Amino acid sequence: MMDIAPSDEVSWLKRFFSGRNALRWDDIAGAKAPAAWLEHVIPWINAFAAPHVQRPIVLPVFDTNGPCQWYGMAEDDASATALAQELTAAVGPSYSDFRGQPLEKEDDDEIERSLRARFGRFIFRFGPVDAAARDEVSQALLLYLGMLRRRPVIPDRTQRPFGRIRAEFDNALLAGNEADAYRLRDELIASGRVDSEQQKYLEIRMLAGLGRQHQLAHDYSLVKSVLGLSLPAQIIADLVEALYSTYVADIERDLNVDKVLNAFRSNIARPFGPLFQERKGIRQPNVLKAFLLFELTQDKPNVARCESIAESYPEHAEHSLIDRWIGRLTSASSSDEDKAVLARQALGDEDYELALQLSLESRPEAWTYGAMLRCAVELEDKQVTLRVLEAVRSAPEDIQSKWSKRDLARLRQLEEESSDAGTVTSNSHIRPGSDWLSWANYVLAGNYDRHPLQILADASTRWDIESFVSDPRACRELAERIGNARGDAEAVFRDAFPALVEFFVDRQANPMRGFMPLYSMLIRIVAWSGTVSANELELASVLMQALIGLGPTKGDYVEALEAFAEVLSANSAPGNIDWALNAAEMLALYASPDHESRLRFFTAVVGVARVHAHRLNPARLAVLSLLAKDYGAVELLESFPPQVDEHAAAVASIDFAGLIGIYTLTEPAGQRAREFLQKLLPQSRVEVNADYAATDRLKHLAANADIFVFAWKSSKHQAYYAAKEARGNRQTLLPLGKGSASILDCIFKELQRLRY
C-alpha cells in the first residue's frame, strides 16, 4: 500500500472514506480505485500533508457515479475565512449550493463526526446545483488546488495579513488616495489569494470607490466580462450606480418620462441587462431607481417588483421621481403560476416581505412552504415566525414528505426560536445579518460560527439606513455598544472601521444630525488605534468635519475634539504636519461652541510644528501664521525658533511664471492657497475654480494651466472627467487632504520635480 498521508492523519481519513462514501480508504492507499476517482482525492491529500506549508483540504464523497458532495476543511479561523471566500469564488453559487455557510452539526453522520473530531468548527459542506454540475464543480476544485500550489509561500515574519491589506485598501478608497489604492490592489493580487474573477471585482470596487463612475461605466469590456456571474451585492451596487450616474442622473428629473426610459433602455438595459437579474436586497437610492427603470422598460413590467422597489426607497429621500415613474404602471392580477415566478424573483432580490406575501397568498401550492420558511428565517420577526409555523404545520402530508433537508433545518430553527423565552444565551439565537445592531450583538457575544467581517461584507449593502435616520436613539445605542467593547470584540469593531465610514458617511450626500454619536465614536476608534496611516488620518478629519458642520452641542463638540486631539498626539510625526495644519484650518472655518477646547487643539498643532520647525517650508509657515490670526493666538508663534535660511533661499530662487489652476469645492482653502502662492511666487498666475458642473470655465482652466490641482475628494461629479479630458496627457495633481496645506504641498513638490 502507498503512504500518501502522515500516520497521524490516517485515522480520520479512514473514517471519512467509509460508510456512505462509495470510495474506501483501502482502495485509495492500494491504488485500486478508478484513476478518475483518485485524481480528485490524492492531489488534495498530498498538498495538505506537504511539510512547512499550511493549506486547506477539500475532499469529495462519492456515489456510484463519482463525486456527489464535498467537504472543505481548514486549520484555524483565519484559514477558514479565506477558504470560505475562495470556495465561493471557485464553485459557488454558479455550480454549487455553497454560500459560505459553515457545517451545521449533525451528530448522526459518521463522516461529519470524523471531520469535527479533526477540524472542529472549521468545516464547510456543499453539493452541486444539479447532476449536470458535478463535473463543473470537480474541475473548478482542481483549478483551485492548482492555484493553491502556485501561491507563493511568504515567511510569516514578512507576510501581512490579507484582511489588513484589504482594510487599508478600503481606507484608501474612502480617503480618495489613488496612489495607495493602486498599490494595495497590486499587493492583494500578489498575495495569491485573488483569482482572475476577483481581480475584476477589485478593479470595479477601486474605480467606484475613487469616484470614477464615468470611467467604470465606459469600460465596456470590464463590465461585460462579469455579466452572467453571480456578483457580490457590493459589485452590483458599484456597477449599477456607475451606469445610472453616467447615463441617467442628469436627465432623471425630465418630465418626459419616455425620454428617461429611452435613455435607460439604449444605454443600460440592452447592453447590460443581466445586471438586473437579482437586486440582492441593495437599498442605495440610485440602484433602486435603476432597477425600477429596468422593469419599466420591459414589455411586461413586473408590477409586484416595481411596487416592492418603491416601498424600499428611503423615506427621507425625495419620492416625486418614484411616484411619477410608478404612475405608468397598471395594476394586474396574477395567477398562482405567475406568483411563483414573482416569489422566486423576490427571493433573488432578497425582498423577503414580498416573497412571504406571495407565498401566503398562493397556499397550498407545494413551492410556497420552502419560500415561507426561508423568508421567516431571514426576516427575524417573532410574529412572522409564528405565522409561518402555523402555515407549514397545516401543510398536507404528501407535501411535507417532499421537503428538502434545508427546509427541515429551517423549520427546526424556527421551532427552537419560537419555543425560546426570548432570552439570547448564545450566538445560535443571534442572526447577525439583519442590521447593524444585530451584527454588533453577534460580535459582542463571541463564539462566531462565521467571521463577523465576512458577514459584514455580504450583508451591509442590504441594511436599511432609515432606522438610523428616523431614530437617533438607535445611532446612540450602536455607538455605545461599539464604544464599550473590549477584547476580541473591540478588535473586530476596529477592523470594521472602513465599513462603518462607508455606510454612515460616504454613502450619504450630507451629514445626518442623528449620526453625530456615530461620528464621534468613529473618531475614537482612530484615536484608540494609536499610530495610523495617512488615509485613516484623513478619514478622521472627514468625520470631524461632518460632526462640526451639524452644529453640535458643547458636550458633543468637546468629546469629539478630545478624541481628535488624541489622534494628533499619537500621530505627530513630521510626515503628518500638513494633516495637522489642515485639521486646524478646518476647525477654524466652522463655528465652535467651545473656544477653549478648540484653542487647546491649535496649541497642540503649534507644538508639533515647533518640534519639526526645521521641516517647515515657507508655505507651511504662511499657513501656520494665518491660522494663528484665525485663532487669536499670534503670541504662540513668538517663541518659534528662527527659520532656516535655505527655505527662504529656495523659494527666492523659484522663478515660475506660469498658470497654476486649483479646483476645489472647499473654497476657503482654495482662496488661502491662492493668497500664499501669490506671495511666495509673485511671477505666477493662480486661478481657483469651484464649479459644481463641467463648465467651459473649468475646462479652459484645466487645459491651459501649467500646474493643475484637483482636490477631488471634495467632488465626485463629472467635473473630474471634464478636467481630465481637457488636460490630455498632462498630469493632474490629486492632494490627499482638502486643506490649503495639502494643496500647497503638492504644488511645491511638482515645482521641485520640474526643477524650479
PDB file of N, CA and C in Angstrom, residues 660-693:
ATOM      1  N   ILE A 660      -1.155  78.490 -12.481  1.00  0.00           N
ATOM      2  CA  ILE A 660      -1.493  77.419 -11.547  1.00  0.00           C
ATOM      3  C   ILE A 660      -3.011  77.404 -11.387  1.00  0.00           C
ATOM      4  N   GLY A 661      -3.625  76.265 -11.704  1.00  0.00           N
ATOM      5  CA  GLY A 661      -5.070  76.117 -11.559  1.00  0.00           C
ATOM      6  C   GLY A 661      -5.393  75.239 -10.361  1.00  0.00           C
ATOM      7  N   ILE A 662      -6.355  75.657  -9.557  1.00  0.00           N
ATOM      8  CA  ILE A 662      -6.763  74.896  -8.369  1.00  0.00           C
ATOM      9  C   ILE A 662      -8.264  74.669  -8.443  1.00  0.00           C
ATOM     10  N   TYR A 663      -8.673  73.401  -8.448  1.00  0.00           N
ATOM     11  CA  TYR A 663     -10.095  73.084  -8.381  1.00  0.00           C
ATOM     12  C   TYR A 663     -10.396  72.489  -7.015  1.00  0.00           C
ATOM     13  N   THR A 664     -11.343  73.087  -6.305  1.00  0.00           N
ATOM     14  CA  THR A 664     -11.777  72.556  -5.015  1.00  0.00           C
ATOM     15  C   THR A 664     -13.144  73.117  -4.687  1.00  0.00           C
ATOM     16  N   LEU A 665     -13.980  72.301  -4.047  1.00  0.00           N
ATOM     17  CA  LEU A 665     -15.265  72.785  -3.563  1.00  0.00           C
ATOM     18  C   LEU A 665     -15.150  73.350  -2.158  1.00  0.00           C
ATOM     19  N   THR A 666     -13.974  73.190  -1.534  1.00  0.00           N
ATOM     20  CA  THR A 666     -13.709  73.832  -0.241  1.00  0.00           C
ATOM     21  C   THR A 666     -13.068  75.181  -0.559  1.00  0.00           C
ATOM     22  N   GLU A 667     -13.920  76.148  -0.935  1.00  0.00           N
ATOM     23  CA  GLU A 667     -13.421  77.411  -1.483  1.00  0.00           C
ATOM     24  C   GLU A 667     -12.478  78.159  -0.543  1.00  0.00           C
ATOM     25  N   PRO A 668     -12.751  78.240   0.766  1.00  0.00           N
ATOM     26  CA  PRO A 668     -11.814  78.971   1.638  1.00  0.00           C
ATOM     27  C   PRO A 668     -10.393  78.415   1.557  1.00  0.00           C
ATOM     28  N   ALA A 669     -10.260  77.092   1.493  1.00  0.00           N
ATOM     29  CA  ALA A 669      -8.928  76.500   1.389  1.00  0.00           C
ATOM     30  C   ALA A 669      -8.279  76.887   0.072  1.00  0.00           C
ATOM     31  N   GLY A 670      -9.062  76.885  -1.013  1.00  0.00           N
ATOM     32  CA  GLY A 670      -8.514  77.277  -2.316  1.00  0.00           C
ATOM     33  C   GLY A 670      -8.079  78.728  -2.342  1.00  0.00           C
ATOM     34  N   GLN A 671      -8.871  79.615  -1.747  1.00  0.00           N
ATOM     35  CA  GLN A 671      -8.525  81.036  -1.738  1.00  0.00           C
ATOM     36  C   GLN A 671      -7.286  81.293  -0.881  1.00  0.00           C
ATOM     37  N   ARG A 672      -7.166  80.569   0.247  1.00  0.00           N
ATOM     38  CA  ARG A 672      -5.961  80.734   1.076  1.00  0.00           C
ATOM     39  C   ARG A 672      -4.728  80.289   0.313  1.00  0.00           C
ATOM     40  N   ALA A 673      -4.846  79.136  -0.351  1.00  0.00           N
ATOM     41  CA  ALA A 673      -3.708  78.653  -1.132  1.00  0.00           C
ATOM     42  C   ALA A 673      -3.329  79.670  -2.204  1.00  0.00           C
ATOM     43  N   ARG A 674      -4.317  80.302  -2.815  1.00  0.00           N
ATOM     44  CA  ARG A 674      -4.058  81.308  -3.848  1.00  0.00           C
ATOM     45  C   ARG A 674      -3.296  82.504  -3.269  1.00  0.00           C
ATOM     46  N   GLU A 675      -3.725  82.980  -2.088  1.00  0.00           N
ATOM     47  CA  GLU A 675      -3.044  84.118  -1.457  1.00  0.00           C
ATOM     48  C   GLU A 675      -1.592  83.775  -1.142  1.00  0.00           C
ATOM     49  N   PHE A 676      -1.357  82.580  -0.608  1.00  0.00           N
ATOM     50  CA  PHE A 676       0.009  82.185  -0.272  1.00  0.00           C
ATOM     51  C   PHE A 676       0.878  82.113  -1.522  1.00  0.00           C
ATOM     52  N   LEU A 677       0.343  81.523  -2.576  1.00  0.00           N
ATOM     53  CA  LEU A 677       1.127  81.355  -3.806  1.00  0.00           C
ATOM     54  C   LEU A 677       1.459  82.707  -4.436  1.00  0.00           C
ATOM     55  N   GLN A 678       0.545  83.641  -4.365  1.00  0.00           N
ATOM     56  CA  GLN A 678       0.818  84.957  -4.940  1.00  0.00           C
ATOM     57  C   GLN A 678       1.928  85.683  -4.182  1.00  0.00           C
ATOM     58  N   LYS A 679       2.045  85.408  -2.862  1.00  0.00           N
ATOM     59  CA  LYS A 679       3.136  85.997  -2.085  1.00  0.00           C
ATOM     60  C   LYS A 679       4.450  85.264  -2.326  1.00  0.00           C
ATOM     61  N   LEU A 680       4.376  83.938  -2.379  1.00  0.00           N
ATOM     62  CA  LEU A 680       5.587  83.141  -2.493  1.00  0.00           C
ATOM     63  C   LEU A 680       6.089  83.038  -3.923  1.00  0.00           C
ATOM     64  N   LEU A 681       5.179  83.102  -4.895  1.00  0.00           N
ATOM     65  CA  LEU A 681       5.551  83.010  -6.318  1.00  0.00           C
ATOM     66  C   LEU A 681       4.950  84.205  -7.046  1.00  0.00           C
ATOM     67  N   PRO A 682       5.486  85.376  -6.822  1.00  0.00           N
ATOM     68  CA  PRO A 682       4.853  86.606  -7.342  1.00  0.00           C
ATOM     69  C   PRO A 682       4.771  86.658  -8.863  1.00  0.00           C
ATOM     70  N   GLN A 683       5.604  85.880  -9.555  1.00  0.00           N
ATOM     71  CA  GLN A 683       5.564  85.926 -11.016  1.00  0.00           C
ATOM     72  C   GLN A 683       4.488  85.009 -11.603  1.00  0.00           C
ATOM     73  N   SER A 684       3.920  84.147 -10.776  1.00  0.00           N
ATOM     74  CA  SER A 684       2.936  83.187 -11.286  1.00  0.00           C
ATOM     75  C   SER A 684       1.533  83.799 -11.299  1.00  0.00           C
ATOM     76  N   ARG A 685       0.633  83.126 -12.016  1.00  0.00           N
ATOM     77  CA  ARG A 685      -0.787  83.454 -12.001  1.00  0.00           C
ATOM     78  C   ARG A 685      -1.521  82.271 -11.387  1.00  0.00           C
ATOM     79  N   VAL A 686      -2.466  82.563 -10.502  1.00  0.00           N
ATOM     80  CA  VAL A 686      -3.190  81.498  -9.795  1.00  0.00           C
ATOM     81  C   VAL A 686      -4.688  81.726  -9.964  1.00  0.00           C
ATOM     82  N   GLU A 687      -5.398  80.684 -10.421  1.00  0.00           N
ATOM     83  CA  GLU A 687      -6.856  80.748 -10.558  1.00  0.00           C
ATOM     84  C   GLU A 687      -7.477  79.590  -9.791  1.00  0.00           C
ATOM     85  N   VAL A 688      -8.577  79.893  -9.087  1.00  0.00           N
ATOM     86  CA  VAL A 688      -9.302  78.882  -8.315  1.00  0.00           C
ATOM     87  C   VAL A 688     -10.673  78.684  -8.933  1.00  0.00           C
ATOM     88  N   ASN A 689     -11.081  77.435  -9.091  1.00  0.00           N
ATOM     89  CA  ASN A 689     -12.391  77.115  -9.652  1.00  0.00           C
ATOM     90  C   ASN A 689     -13.157  76.234  -8.679  1.00  0.00           C
ATOM     91  N   ALA A 690     -14.447  76.525  -8.516  1.00  0.00           N
ATOM     92  CA  ALA A 690     -15.286  75.735  -7.608  1.00  0.00           C
ATOM     93  C   ALA A 690     -16.624  75.408  -8.261  1.00  0.00           C
ATOM     94  N   ASP A 691     -16.634  75.252  -9.593  1.00  0.00           N
ATOM     95  CA  ASP A 691     -17.882  74.952 -10.301  1.00  0.00           C
ATOM     96  C   ASP A 691     -18.341  73.531  -9.982  1.00  0.00           C
ATOM     97  N   TYR A 692     -19.653  73.369  -9.798  1.00  0.00           N
ATOM     98  CA  TYR A 692     -20.202  72.056  -9.480  1.00  0.00           C
ATOM     99  C   TYR A 692     -20.363  71.182 -10.721  1.00  0.00           C
ATOM    100  N   ALA A 693     -20.360  71.802 -11.888  1.00  0.00           N
ATOM    101  CA  ALA A 693     -20.571  71.048 -13.128  1.00  0.00           C
ATOM    102  C   ALA A 693     -19.362  71.216 -14.041  1.00  0.00           C
TER     103      ALA A 693
END
